[in-house]
């Protein structure tokens, strides 16, 4: 006989839910969104390290140094320091927001129900989902190009397809990504674990190829592209904010992965081992390879897919493209599909299961890249470039996501004191449908950010958007929660 009331048990600091009919029959619950059982939390620190290596080694990381030097006016040395500092900084919200995922086994949308409300959680979820779908489309474009070049190195006639071949590659890579995620978390875990050493090998191979053709002394001596005599502080801070924005998305939905961690120690060490150094070294490799590209292939090339495509040996092109396909697949599935899959399910868990949510994610990503795909097919002509969208997106979206990160940390650690009603997160009778404190704390920084765009005096608020947004969002949320009485359900939560 099915139990009526859900039971929560603890094992070594990890909580799990024995769902009763009160949760199983709730419209806020489905199997894919349910808390993981303790036996399902099998990711150790090396699995999480591999996850971050797999996500960090990708084409956008490779191009970060070029973005910072071309668009943010930093020298090569300043750009690499900004990347390193940013990834050390972003470890703070990453590890803090991972705590409730590990302790309670809950995904990001369910955690947001505590700070934004059972229904209100859908608003920040959809904001997060949109940027993930955009990144999914961009990464799929890179993966599709790699498939096109791979097939062109194997079949001579394929090259004549040009942009049409790239679009076919896009659709093949698009389908491959969706297939991996539909198979579930274990599929992603093993993809990341197997791909991590391969990706490290790719980086080493590219470095060996490039180093004889570049002088590090000359590279570091290249003057920055900013007004002569201008202070480095504002340029560095803007670049730092943009680099924090690179993983600002994952600092929100890290519970989607930490819910599978064996312990808090595993998730903390895995992220420390896997993120900062990998990002720094692969971005540095991108700077070196771009500088060496003139001697290697005769022109300056800022992305590895196009650079390797210039190699004259079909065999090496095929091998390199196969590895880049693996690299992009490991990044895309984990960083850009898992989150919107959970976010879309949160809208109506009884109607949208994981498979439907994955397909919806793929459809939105396809629509967002429709403009670029039509350009490649020659059906439209446009000057809008992916690189421009990419650099603007980093800064703009980090400003929007910062307040959410601050609110989540303050809610869990300061307001709820790391105590959540696990069963209540899946029902309508414990937490409010809409937590207006969360929306006010989110809305004020976002409004100020938008207003600062039209004011020279407050332009710094936008330039440092993630820092100003997360700090202000957290402070406002804390103040609003302290001023009102706390729900009795939270006082009795386990």
GROMACS .gro file of C-alpha atoms in nm:
model
  494
    1UNK     CA    1   0.000   0.000   0.000
    2UNK     CA    2   0.135   0.342  -0.093
    3UNK     CA    3   0.215   0.566   0.203
    4UNK     CA    4   0.017   0.890   0.226
    5UNK     CA    5   0.280   1.122   0.371
    6UNK     CA    6   0.634   1.148   0.241
    7UNK     CA    7   0.924   1.063   0.470
    8UNK     CA    8   1.269   1.224   0.473
    9UNK     CA    9   1.569   1.029   0.602
   10UNK     CA   10   1.933   1.127   0.655
   11UNK     CA   11   2.244   0.921   0.584
   12UNK     CA   12   2.583   1.076   0.664
   13UNK     CA   13   2.457   1.430   0.612
   14UNK     CA   14   2.276   1.347   0.286
   15UNK     CA   15   1.896   1.359   0.282
   16UNK     CA   16   1.666   1.150   0.065
   17UNK     CA   17   1.292   1.148   0.010
   18UNK     CA   18   1.061   0.849   0.033
   19UNK     CA   19   0.777   1.001  -0.166
   20UNK     CA   20   0.422   0.941  -0.051
   21UNK     CA   21   0.101   1.016  -0.235
   22UNK     CA   22   0.117   1.379  -0.116
   23UNK     CA   23   0.424   1.428  -0.341
   24UNK     CA   24   0.366   1.164  -0.607
   25UNK     CA   25   0.025   1.310  -0.691
   26UNK     CA   26   0.146   1.671  -0.680
   27UNK     CA   27   0.158   1.866  -1.009
   28UNK     CA   28   0.507   1.986  -0.903
   29UNK     CA   29   0.665   1.640  -0.918
   30UNK     CA   30   0.787   1.394  -1.175
   31UNK     CA   31   1.046   1.118  -1.164
   32UNK     CA   32   1.318   1.316  -1.345
   33UNK     CA   33   1.285   1.615  -1.106
   34UNK     CA   34   1.270   1.398  -0.792
   35UNK     CA   35   1.553   1.414  -0.538
   36UNK     CA   36   1.825   1.160  -0.612
   37UNK     CA   37   1.854   0.867  -0.375
   38UNK     CA   38   2.179   0.839  -0.180
   39UNK     CA   39   2.269   0.527  -0.380
   40UNK     CA   40   2.237   0.733  -0.699
   41UNK     CA   41   2.494   0.989  -0.584
   42UNK     CA   42   2.794   0.817  -0.742
   43UNK     CA   43   3.006   1.109  -0.869
   44UNK     CA   44   3.335   1.139  -0.683
   45UNK     CA   45   3.580   1.430  -0.702
   46UNK     CA   46   3.745   1.291  -1.015
   47UNK     CA   47   3.414   1.259  -1.199
   48UNK     CA   48   3.338   1.623  -1.114
   49UNK     CA   49   3.692   1.725  -1.213
   50UNK     CA   50   3.638   1.548  -1.546
   51UNK     CA   51   3.304   1.727  -1.583
   52UNK     CA   52   3.477   2.066  -1.557
   53UNK     CA   53   3.767   1.966  -1.782
   54UNK     CA   54   3.514   1.846  -2.039
   55UNK     CA   55   3.310   2.166  -2.016
   56UNK     CA   56   3.607   2.405  -2.006
   57UNK     CA   57   3.798   2.271  -2.307
   58UNK     CA   58   3.587   2.405  -2.590
   59UNK     CA   59   3.602   2.654  -2.875
   60UNK     CA   60   3.461   2.953  -2.678
   61UNK     CA   61   3.725   2.905  -2.404
   62UNK     CA   62   3.994   2.897  -2.672
   63UNK     CA   63   3.874   3.234  -2.804
   64UNK     CA   64   3.843   3.411  -2.464
   65UNK     CA   65   4.190   3.567  -2.479
   66UNK     CA   66   4.112   3.711  -2.822
   67UNK     CA   67   3.779   3.848  -2.699
   68UNK     CA   68   3.948   4.024  -2.406
   69UNK     CA   69   4.224   4.175  -2.618
   70UNK     CA   70   4.003   4.276  -2.912
   71UNK     CA   71   3.687   4.395  -2.733
   72UNK     CA   72   3.798   4.484  -2.379
   73UNK     CA   73   4.131   4.656  -2.450
   74UNK     CA   74   4.353   4.426  -2.243
   75UNK     CA   75   4.703   4.310  -2.319
   76UNK     CA   76   4.768   3.938  -2.351
   77UNK     CA   77   4.907   3.914  -1.997
   78UNK     CA   78   4.617   4.114  -1.852
   79UNK     CA   79   4.367   3.899  -2.041
   80UNK     CA   80   4.509   3.575  -1.905
   81UNK     CA   81   4.513   3.714  -1.550
   82UNK     CA   82   4.150   3.823  -1.587
   83UNK     CA   83   4.054   3.470  -1.695
   84UNK     CA   84   4.237   3.311  -1.400
   85UNK     CA   85   4.099   3.555  -1.140
   86UNK     CA   86   3.745   3.528  -1.278
   87UNK     CA   87   3.741   3.151  -1.249
   88UNK     CA   88   3.874   3.162  -0.894
   89UNK     CA   89   3.601   3.414  -0.810
   90UNK     CA   90   3.323   3.213  -0.973
   91UNK     CA   91   3.423   2.910  -0.765
   92UNK     CA   92   3.260   3.083  -0.466
   93UNK     CA   93   2.898   3.083  -0.592
   94UNK     CA   94   2.961   2.750  -0.768
   95UNK     CA   95   3.059   2.567  -0.451
   96UNK     CA   96   2.802   2.745  -0.231
   97UNK     CA   97   2.507   2.682  -0.465
   98UNK     CA   98   2.622   2.321  -0.506
   99UNK     CA   99   2.572   2.255  -0.133
  100UNK     CA  100   2.191   2.213  -0.133
  101UNK     CA  101   2.207   1.999  -0.447
  102UNK     CA  102   2.446   1.758  -0.275
  103UNK     CA  103   2.267   1.760   0.061
  104UNK     CA  104   1.912   1.717  -0.068
  105UNK     CA  105   1.965   1.569  -0.416
  106UNK     CA  106   1.752   1.839  -0.581
  107UNK     CA  107   1.801   2.007  -0.921
  108UNK     CA  108   1.829   2.383  -0.975
  109UNK     CA  109   1.458   2.459  -1.048
  110UNK     CA  110   1.344   2.282  -0.730
  111UNK     CA  111   1.599   2.474  -0.521
  112UNK     CA  112   1.470   2.801  -0.671
  113UNK     CA  113   1.124   2.721  -0.533
  114UNK     CA  114   1.260   2.815  -0.190
  115UNK     CA  115   1.367   3.168  -0.287
  116UNK     CA  116   1.125   3.258  -0.570
  117UNK     CA  117   0.820   3.046  -0.489
  118UNK     CA  118   0.676   2.724  -0.626
  119UNK     CA  119   0.541   2.894  -0.938
  120UNK     CA  120   0.770   3.197  -0.930
  121UNK     CA  121   1.074   2.973  -0.977
  122UNK     CA  122   0.979   2.946  -1.344
  123UNK     CA  123   1.083   3.307  -1.413
  124UNK     CA  124   1.456   3.275  -1.323
  125UNK     CA  125   1.448   2.922  -1.466
  126UNK     CA  126   1.339   3.046  -1.807
  127UNK     CA  127   1.594   3.330  -1.798
  128UNK     CA  128   1.862   3.068  -1.735
  129UNK     CA  129   1.715   2.836  -1.999
  130UNK     CA  130   1.720   3.102  -2.272
  131UNK     CA  131   2.092   3.172  -2.242
  132UNK     CA  132   2.165   2.798  -2.227
  133UNK     CA  133   1.968   2.741  -2.548
  134UNK     CA  134   2.163   3.024  -2.711
  135UNK     CA  135   2.496   2.873  -2.606
  136UNK     CA  136   2.371   2.532  -2.719
  137UNK     CA  137   2.311   2.676  -3.065
  138UNK     CA  138   2.653   2.847  -3.078
  139UNK     CA  139   2.839   2.534  -2.964
  140UNK     CA  140   2.640   2.321  -3.208
  141UNK     CA  141   2.750   2.556  -3.485
  142UNK     CA  142   3.114   2.488  -3.392
  143UNK     CA  143   3.047   2.113  -3.366
  144UNK     CA  144   2.869   2.114  -3.701
  145UNK     CA  145   3.165   2.290  -3.864
  146UNK     CA  146   3.398   2.024  -3.718
  147UNK     CA  147   3.179   1.747  -3.865
  148UNK     CA  148   3.179   1.926  -4.202
  149UNK     CA  149   3.560   1.952  -4.201
  150UNK     CA  150   3.593   1.591  -4.083
  151UNK     CA  151   3.378   1.465  -4.371
  152UNK     CA  152   3.563   1.694  -4.610
  153UNK     CA  153   3.895   1.535  -4.509
  154UNK     CA  154   3.756   1.184  -4.564
  155UNK     CA  155   3.542   1.246  -4.874
  156UNK     CA  156   3.692   1.492  -5.123
  157UNK     CA  157   3.357   1.571  -5.283
  158UNK     CA  158   3.208   1.684  -4.950
  159UNK     CA  159   3.408   2.008  -4.956
  160UNK     CA  160   3.210   2.133  -5.256
  161UNK     CA  161   2.896   2.149  -5.041
  162UNK     CA  162   3.033   2.457  -4.860
  163UNK     CA  163   2.776   2.618  -4.632
  164UNK     CA  164   2.522   2.344  -4.703
  165UNK     CA  165   2.771   2.089  -4.568
  166UNK     CA  166   2.806   2.299  -4.250
  167UNK     CA  167   2.429   2.303  -4.204
  168UNK     CA  168   2.414   1.924  -4.248
  169UNK     CA  169   2.696   1.894  -3.993
  170UNK     CA  170   2.499   2.121  -3.758
  171UNK     CA  171   2.191   1.899  -3.775
  172UNK     CA  172   2.394   1.578  -3.722
  173UNK     CA  173   2.570   1.728  -3.420
  174UNK     CA  174   2.240   1.871  -3.292
  175UNK     CA  175   2.081   1.525  -3.293
  176UNK     CA  176   2.385   1.363  -3.131
  177UNK     CA  177   2.373   1.609  -2.839
  178UNK     CA  178   2.005   1.544  -2.774
  179UNK     CA  179   2.057   1.168  -2.786
  180UNK     CA  180   2.328   1.179  -2.515
  181UNK     CA  181   2.115   1.383  -2.272
  182UNK     CA  182   1.800   1.178  -2.329
  183UNK     CA  183   1.999   0.874  -2.212
  184UNK     CA  184   2.041   1.037  -1.869
  185UNK     CA  185   2.299   1.154  -1.612
  186UNK     CA  186   2.511   0.838  -1.625
  187UNK     CA  187   2.558   0.886  -1.999
  188UNK     CA  188   2.688   1.240  -1.938
  189UNK     CA  189   2.909   1.119  -1.652
  190UNK     CA  190   3.085   0.863  -1.867
  191UNK     CA  191   3.114   1.096  -2.166
  192UNK     CA  192   3.291   1.353  -1.949
  193UNK     CA  193   3.513   1.094  -1.779
  194UNK     CA  194   3.626   0.940  -2.107
  195UNK     CA  195   3.668   1.269  -2.294
  196UNK     CA  196   3.872   1.457  -2.030
  197UNK     CA  197   4.208   1.284  -2.097
  198UNK     CA  198   4.150   1.305  -2.474
  199UNK     CA  199   4.090   1.678  -2.449
  200UNK     CA  200   4.405   1.732  -2.244
  201UNK     CA  201   4.595   1.542  -2.514
  202UNK     CA  202   4.447   1.771  -2.782
  203UNK     CA  203   4.569   2.076  -2.592
  204UNK     CA  204   4.920   1.937  -2.555
  205UNK     CA  205   4.933   1.840  -2.922
  206UNK     CA  206   4.826   2.187  -3.037
  207UNK     CA  207   5.085   2.348  -2.808
  208UNK     CA  208   5.366   2.129  -2.943
  209UNK     CA  209   5.259   2.224  -3.295
  210UNK     CA  210   5.248   2.597  -3.222
  211UNK     CA  211   5.538   2.673  -2.988
  212UNK     CA  212   5.820   2.669  -3.250
  213UNK     CA  213   5.627   2.937  -3.441
  214UNK     CA  214   5.567   3.194  -3.169
  215UNK     CA  215   5.778   3.405  -2.934
  216UNK     CA  216   5.616   3.433  -2.590
  217UNK     CA  217   5.828   3.743  -2.513
  218UNK     CA  218   5.700   3.923  -2.823
  219UNK     CA  219   5.345   3.803  -2.759
  220UNK     CA  220   5.337   3.939  -2.404
  221UNK     CA  221   5.492   4.267  -2.523
  222UNK     CA  222   5.208   4.346  -2.768
  223UNK     CA  223   5.050   4.675  -2.649
  224UNK     CA  224   4.681   4.668  -2.548
  225UNK     CA  225   4.413   4.811  -2.778
  226UNK     CA  226   4.296   5.092  -2.549
  227UNK     CA  227   4.360   5.469  -2.546
  228UNK     CA  228   4.722   5.549  -2.467
  229UNK     CA  229   4.765   5.636  -2.100
  230UNK     CA  230   4.419   5.501  -2.003
  231UNK     CA  231   4.397   5.336  -1.660
  232UNK     CA  232   4.393   4.959  -1.677
  233UNK     CA  233   4.153   4.929  -1.381
  234UNK     CA  234   3.823   4.995  -1.558
  235UNK     CA  235   3.918   4.785  -1.860
  236UNK     CA  236   4.038   4.497  -1.643
  237UNK     CA  237   3.724   4.510  -1.425
  238UNK     CA  238   3.495   4.501  -1.731
  239UNK     CA  239   3.688   4.206  -1.873
  240UNK     CA  240   3.683   4.033  -1.534
  241UNK     CA  241   3.305   4.074  -1.514
  242UNK     CA  242   3.263   3.929  -1.863
  243UNK     CA  243   3.479   3.629  -1.773
  244UNK     CA  244   3.281   3.569  -1.454
  245UNK     CA  245   2.975   3.583  -1.679
  246UNK     CA  246   3.117   3.292  -1.881
  247UNK     CA  247   3.029   3.049  -1.598
  248UNK     CA  248   2.769   3.266  -1.422
  249UNK     CA  249   2.510   3.036  -1.576
  250UNK     CA  250   2.663   2.723  -1.421
  251UNK     CA  251   2.699   2.897  -1.084
  252UNK     CA  252   2.318   2.894  -1.076
  253UNK     CA  253   2.234   2.546  -1.198
  254UNK     CA  254   2.531   2.359  -1.048
  255UNK     CA  255   2.279   2.167  -0.828
  256UNK     CA  256   2.178   1.988  -1.152
  257UNK     CA  257   2.515   1.810  -1.122
  258UNK     CA  258   2.601   1.829  -0.751
  259UNK     CA  259   2.284   1.627  -0.679
  260UNK     CA  260   2.485   1.327  -0.804
  261UNK     CA  261   2.795   1.398  -0.587
  262UNK     CA  262   2.891   1.149  -0.317
  263UNK     CA  263   2.967   1.422  -0.062
  264UNK     CA  264   3.024   1.794  -0.015
  265UNK     CA  265   3.398   1.728  -0.011
  266UNK     CA  266   3.377   1.561  -0.352
  267UNK     CA  267   3.187   1.849  -0.514
  268UNK     CA  268   3.418   2.114  -0.364
  269UNK     CA  269   3.747   1.941  -0.453
  270UNK     CA  270   3.620   1.838  -0.797
  271UNK     CA  271   3.536   2.197  -0.887
  272UNK     CA  272   3.862   2.336  -0.747
  273UNK     CA  273   4.069   2.077  -0.937
  274UNK     CA  274   3.872   2.101  -1.260
  275UNK     CA  275   3.781   2.463  -1.330
  276UNK     CA  276   4.034   2.748  -1.278
  277UNK     CA  277   4.351   2.590  -1.412
  278UNK     CA  278   4.179   2.422  -1.709
  279UNK     CA  279   4.017   2.749  -1.816
  280UNK     CA  280   4.341   2.943  -1.777
  281UNK     CA  281   4.558   2.695  -1.967
  282UNK     CA  282   4.318   2.640  -2.257
  283UNK     CA  283   4.253   3.013  -2.296
  284UNK     CA  284   4.631   3.067  -2.290
  285UNK     CA  285   4.664   2.799  -2.557
  286UNK     CA  286   4.415   2.992  -2.770
  287UNK     CA  287   4.624   3.308  -2.740
  288UNK     CA  288   4.940   3.120  -2.839
  289UNK     CA  289   4.773   2.938  -3.128
  290UNK     CA  290   4.617   3.256  -3.267
  291UNK     CA  291   4.955   3.429  -3.255
  292UNK     CA  292   5.124   3.131  -3.423
  293UNK     CA  293   4.854   3.091  -3.689
  294UNK     CA  294   5.015   3.342  -3.926
  295UNK     CA  295   5.329   3.129  -3.954
  296UNK     CA  296   5.138   2.802  -3.940
  297UNK     CA  297   4.879   2.865  -4.211
  298UNK     CA  298   4.955   3.213  -4.349
  299UNK     CA  299   4.660   3.404  -4.193
  300UNK     CA  300   4.545   3.498  -3.843
  301UNK     CA  301   4.284   3.244  -3.728
  302UNK     CA  302   4.116   3.281  -3.390
  303UNK     CA  303   3.928   2.950  -3.354
  304UNK     CA  304   4.080   2.599  -3.353
  305UNK     CA  305   3.827   2.441  -3.589
  306UNK     CA  306   3.911   2.677  -3.877
  307UNK     CA  307   4.283   2.666  -3.793
  308UNK     CA  308   4.304   2.287  -3.808
  309UNK     CA  309   4.098   2.298  -4.127
  310UNK     CA  310   4.396   2.469  -4.292
  311UNK     CA  311   4.622   2.168  -4.230
  312UNK     CA  312   4.719   2.002  -4.558
  313UNK     CA  313   4.718   1.645  -4.424
  314UNK     CA  314   4.367   1.491  -4.451
  315UNK     CA  315   4.457   1.227  -4.190
  316UNK     CA  316   4.556   1.482  -3.924
  317UNK     CA  317   4.255   1.697  -4.003
  318UNK     CA  318   4.025   1.396  -3.960
  319UNK     CA  319   4.184   1.299  -3.626
  320UNK     CA  320   4.183   1.655  -3.494
  321UNK     CA  321   3.822   1.717  -3.601
  322UNK     CA  322   3.707   1.394  -3.437
  323UNK     CA  323   3.863   1.510  -3.109
  324UNK     CA  324   3.711   1.858  -3.141
  325UNK     CA  325   3.371   1.696  -3.198
  326UNK     CA  326   3.418   1.504  -2.872
  327UNK     CA  327   3.530   1.823  -2.695
  328UNK     CA  328   3.231   2.024  -2.814
  329UNK     CA  329   2.991   1.739  -2.738
  330UNK     CA  330   3.120   1.706  -2.381
  331UNK     CA  331   3.077   2.079  -2.324
  332UNK     CA  332   2.743   2.118  -2.493
  333UNK     CA  333   2.559   1.829  -2.333
  334UNK     CA  334   2.658   1.919  -1.977
  335UNK     CA  335   2.673   2.298  -1.987
  336UNK     CA  336   2.393   2.384  -2.226
  337UNK     CA  337   2.128   2.109  -2.239
  338UNK     CA  338   2.096   1.970  -1.885
  339UNK     CA  339   1.985   2.302  -1.734
  340UNK     CA  340   1.708   2.399  -1.982
  341UNK     CA  341   1.591   2.037  -1.977
  342UNK     CA  342   1.522   2.068  -1.604
  343UNK     CA  343   1.401   2.427  -1.638
  344UNK     CA  344   1.137   2.340  -1.898
  345UNK     CA  345   1.018   2.043  -1.691
  346UNK     CA  346   0.967   2.276  -1.396
  347UNK     CA  347   0.688   2.457  -1.586
  348UNK     CA  348   0.461   2.151  -1.581
  349UNK     CA  349   0.638   1.837  -1.451
  350UNK     CA  350   0.337   1.610  -1.510
  351UNK     CA  351   0.317   1.718  -1.876
  352UNK     CA  352   0.683   1.774  -1.971
  353UNK     CA  353   0.919   1.484  -1.898
  354UNK     CA  354   1.292   1.474  -1.967
  355UNK     CA  355   1.261   1.357  -2.328
  356UNK     CA  356   1.009   1.627  -2.416
  357UNK     CA  357   1.219   1.891  -2.239
  358UNK     CA  358   1.536   1.786  -2.427
  359UNK     CA  359   1.351   1.812  -2.759
  360UNK     CA  360   1.213   2.154  -2.659
  361UNK     CA  361   1.567   2.269  -2.574
  362UNK     CA  362   1.688   2.150  -2.913
  363UNK     CA  363   1.404   2.328  -3.090
  364UNK     CA  364   1.471   2.662  -2.916
  365UNK     CA  365   1.844   2.634  -2.988
  366UNK     CA  366   1.767   2.561  -3.352
  367UNK     CA  367   1.539   2.864  -3.379
  368UNK     CA  368   1.800   3.092  -3.218
  369UNK     CA  369   2.058   2.979  -3.474
  370UNK     CA  370   1.811   3.001  -3.763
  371UNK     CA  371   1.958   3.333  -3.882
  372UNK     CA  372   2.311   3.191  -3.901
  373UNK     CA  373   2.194   2.870  -4.069
  374UNK     CA  374   2.003   3.064  -4.336
  375UNK     CA  375   2.321   3.270  -4.399
  376UNK     CA  376   2.520   2.951  -4.455
  377UNK     CA  377   2.258   2.823  -4.697
  378UNK     CA  378   2.284   3.152  -4.888
  379UNK     CA  379   1.917   3.235  -4.833
  380UNK     CA  380   1.987   3.565  -4.652
  381UNK     CA  381   2.274   3.814  -4.640
  382UNK     CA  382   2.371   3.970  -4.305
  383UNK     CA  383   2.670   4.138  -4.137
  384UNK     CA  384   2.579   4.014  -3.788
  385UNK     CA  385   2.854   3.782  -3.662
  386UNK     CA  386   2.849   3.515  -3.395
  387UNK     CA  387   3.162   3.669  -3.238
  388UNK     CA  388   2.982   4.001  -3.178
  389UNK     CA  389   2.680   3.830  -3.025
  390UNK     CA  390   2.909   3.614  -2.813
  391UNK     CA  391   3.110   3.903  -2.661
  392UNK     CA  392   2.802   4.115  -2.589
  393UNK     CA  393   2.611   3.822  -2.443
  394UNK     CA  394   2.885   3.750  -2.187
  395UNK     CA  395   2.863   4.092  -2.025
  396UNK     CA  396   2.491   4.153  -2.062
  397UNK     CA  397   2.369   3.822  -1.932
  398UNK     CA  398   2.611   3.816  -1.640
  399UNK     CA  399   2.441   4.135  -1.523
  400UNK     CA  400   2.103   3.960  -1.524
  401UNK     CA  401   2.220   3.639  -1.360
  402UNK     CA  402   2.422   3.798  -1.079
  403UNK     CA  403   2.120   3.886  -0.859
  404UNK     CA  404   1.984   3.531  -0.887
  405UNK     CA  405   2.315   3.388  -0.762
  406UNK     CA  406   2.321   3.630  -0.467
  407UNK     CA  407   1.959   3.555  -0.375
  408UNK     CA  408   2.015   3.177  -0.387
  409UNK     CA  409   2.319   3.190  -0.158
  410UNK     CA  410   2.155   3.424   0.094
  411UNK     CA  411   1.830   3.225   0.098
  412UNK     CA  412   1.994   2.889   0.163
  413UNK     CA  413   2.273   2.987   0.402
  414UNK     CA  414   2.139   3.292   0.588
  415UNK     CA  415   1.759   3.270   0.573
  416UNK     CA  416   1.692   2.895   0.566
  417UNK     CA  417   2.011   2.809   0.761
  418UNK     CA  418   2.076   2.514   0.522
  419UNK     CA  419   1.741   2.358   0.624
  420UNK     CA  420   1.480   2.294   0.356
  421UNK     CA  421   1.146   2.112   0.371
  422UNK     CA  422   1.233   1.855   0.107
  423UNK     CA  423   0.882   1.719   0.055
  424UNK     CA  424   0.740   2.073   0.073
  425UNK     CA  425   0.943   2.178  -0.230
  426UNK     CA  426   0.727   1.940  -0.436
  427UNK     CA  427   0.389   2.048  -0.295
  428UNK     CA  428   0.183   2.366  -0.292
  429UNK     CA  429   0.116   2.394   0.082
  430UNK     CA  430   0.454   2.479   0.235
  431UNK     CA  431   0.634   2.741   0.027
  432UNK     CA  432   0.448   3.035  -0.132
  433UNK     CA  433   0.345   3.021  -0.497
  434UNK     CA  434   0.528   3.351  -0.555
  435UNK     CA  435   0.796   3.482  -0.318
  436UNK     CA  436   0.786   3.854  -0.387
  437UNK     CA  437   1.097   3.918  -0.178
  438UNK     CA  438   1.292   3.720  -0.438
  439UNK     CA  439   1.140   3.913  -0.727
  440UNK     CA  440   1.201   4.254  -0.568
  441UNK     CA  441   1.561   4.158  -0.488
  442UNK     CA  442   1.602   4.047  -0.850
  443UNK     CA  443   1.414   4.334  -1.012
  444UNK     CA  444   1.592   4.627  -0.844
  445UNK     CA  445   1.948   4.536  -0.962
  446UNK     CA  446   1.820   4.450  -1.311
  447UNK     CA  447   1.635   4.783  -1.334
  448UNK     CA  448   1.944   4.973  -1.218
  449UNK     CA  449   2.156   4.784  -1.471
  450UNK     CA  450   1.923   4.881  -1.755
  451UNK     CA  451   1.910   5.244  -1.638
  452UNK     CA  452   2.291   5.256  -1.614
  453UNK     CA  453   2.314   5.183  -1.988
  454UNK     CA  454   2.191   5.534  -2.059
  455UNK     CA  455   2.403   5.711  -1.799
  456UNK     CA  456   2.775   5.780  -1.823
  457UNK     CA  457   2.789   5.846  -1.449
  458UNK     CA  458   2.654   5.500  -1.363
  459UNK     CA  459   2.802   5.301  -1.652
  460UNK     CA  460   3.020   5.123  -1.396
  461UNK     CA  461   2.707   4.950  -1.260
  462UNK     CA  462   2.668   4.772  -1.594
  463UNK     CA  463   3.039   4.716  -1.651
  464UNK     CA  464   3.069   4.541  -1.313
  465UNK     CA  465   2.720   4.393  -1.352
  466UNK     CA  466   2.772   4.048  -1.202
  467UNK     CA  467   2.939   4.184  -0.887
  468UNK     CA  468   2.699   4.474  -0.833
  469UNK     CA  469   2.397   4.260  -0.918
  470UNK     CA  470   2.481   3.964  -0.696
  471UNK     CA  471   2.578   4.180  -0.397
  472UNK     CA  472   2.276   4.410  -0.422
  473UNK     CA  473   2.035   4.124  -0.490
  474UNK     CA  474   2.160   3.932  -0.188
  475UNK     CA  475   2.148   4.235   0.044
  476UNK     CA  476   1.794   4.336  -0.061
  477UNK     CA  477   1.668   3.979  -0.028
  478UNK     CA  478   1.816   3.943   0.319
  479UNK     CA  479   1.667   4.274   0.431
  480UNK     CA  480   1.319   4.190   0.301
  481UNK     CA  481   1.321   3.845   0.462
  482UNK     CA  482   1.439   3.980   0.798
  483UNK     CA  483   1.164   4.244   0.797
  484UNK     CA  484   0.885   3.989   0.758
  485UNK     CA  485   0.794   3.689   0.969
  486UNK     CA  486   0.942   3.362   0.844
  487UNK     CA  487   0.696   3.087   0.734
  488UNK     CA  488   0.637   2.835   1.009
  489UNK     CA  489   0.712   2.553   0.764
  490UNK     CA  490   1.071   2.667   0.741
  491UNK     CA  491   1.112   2.657   1.120
  492UNK     CA  492   1.015   2.292   1.128
  493UNK     CA  493   1.202   2.192   0.813
  494UNK     CA  494   1.457   1.914   0.834
   0.00000   0.00000   0.00000
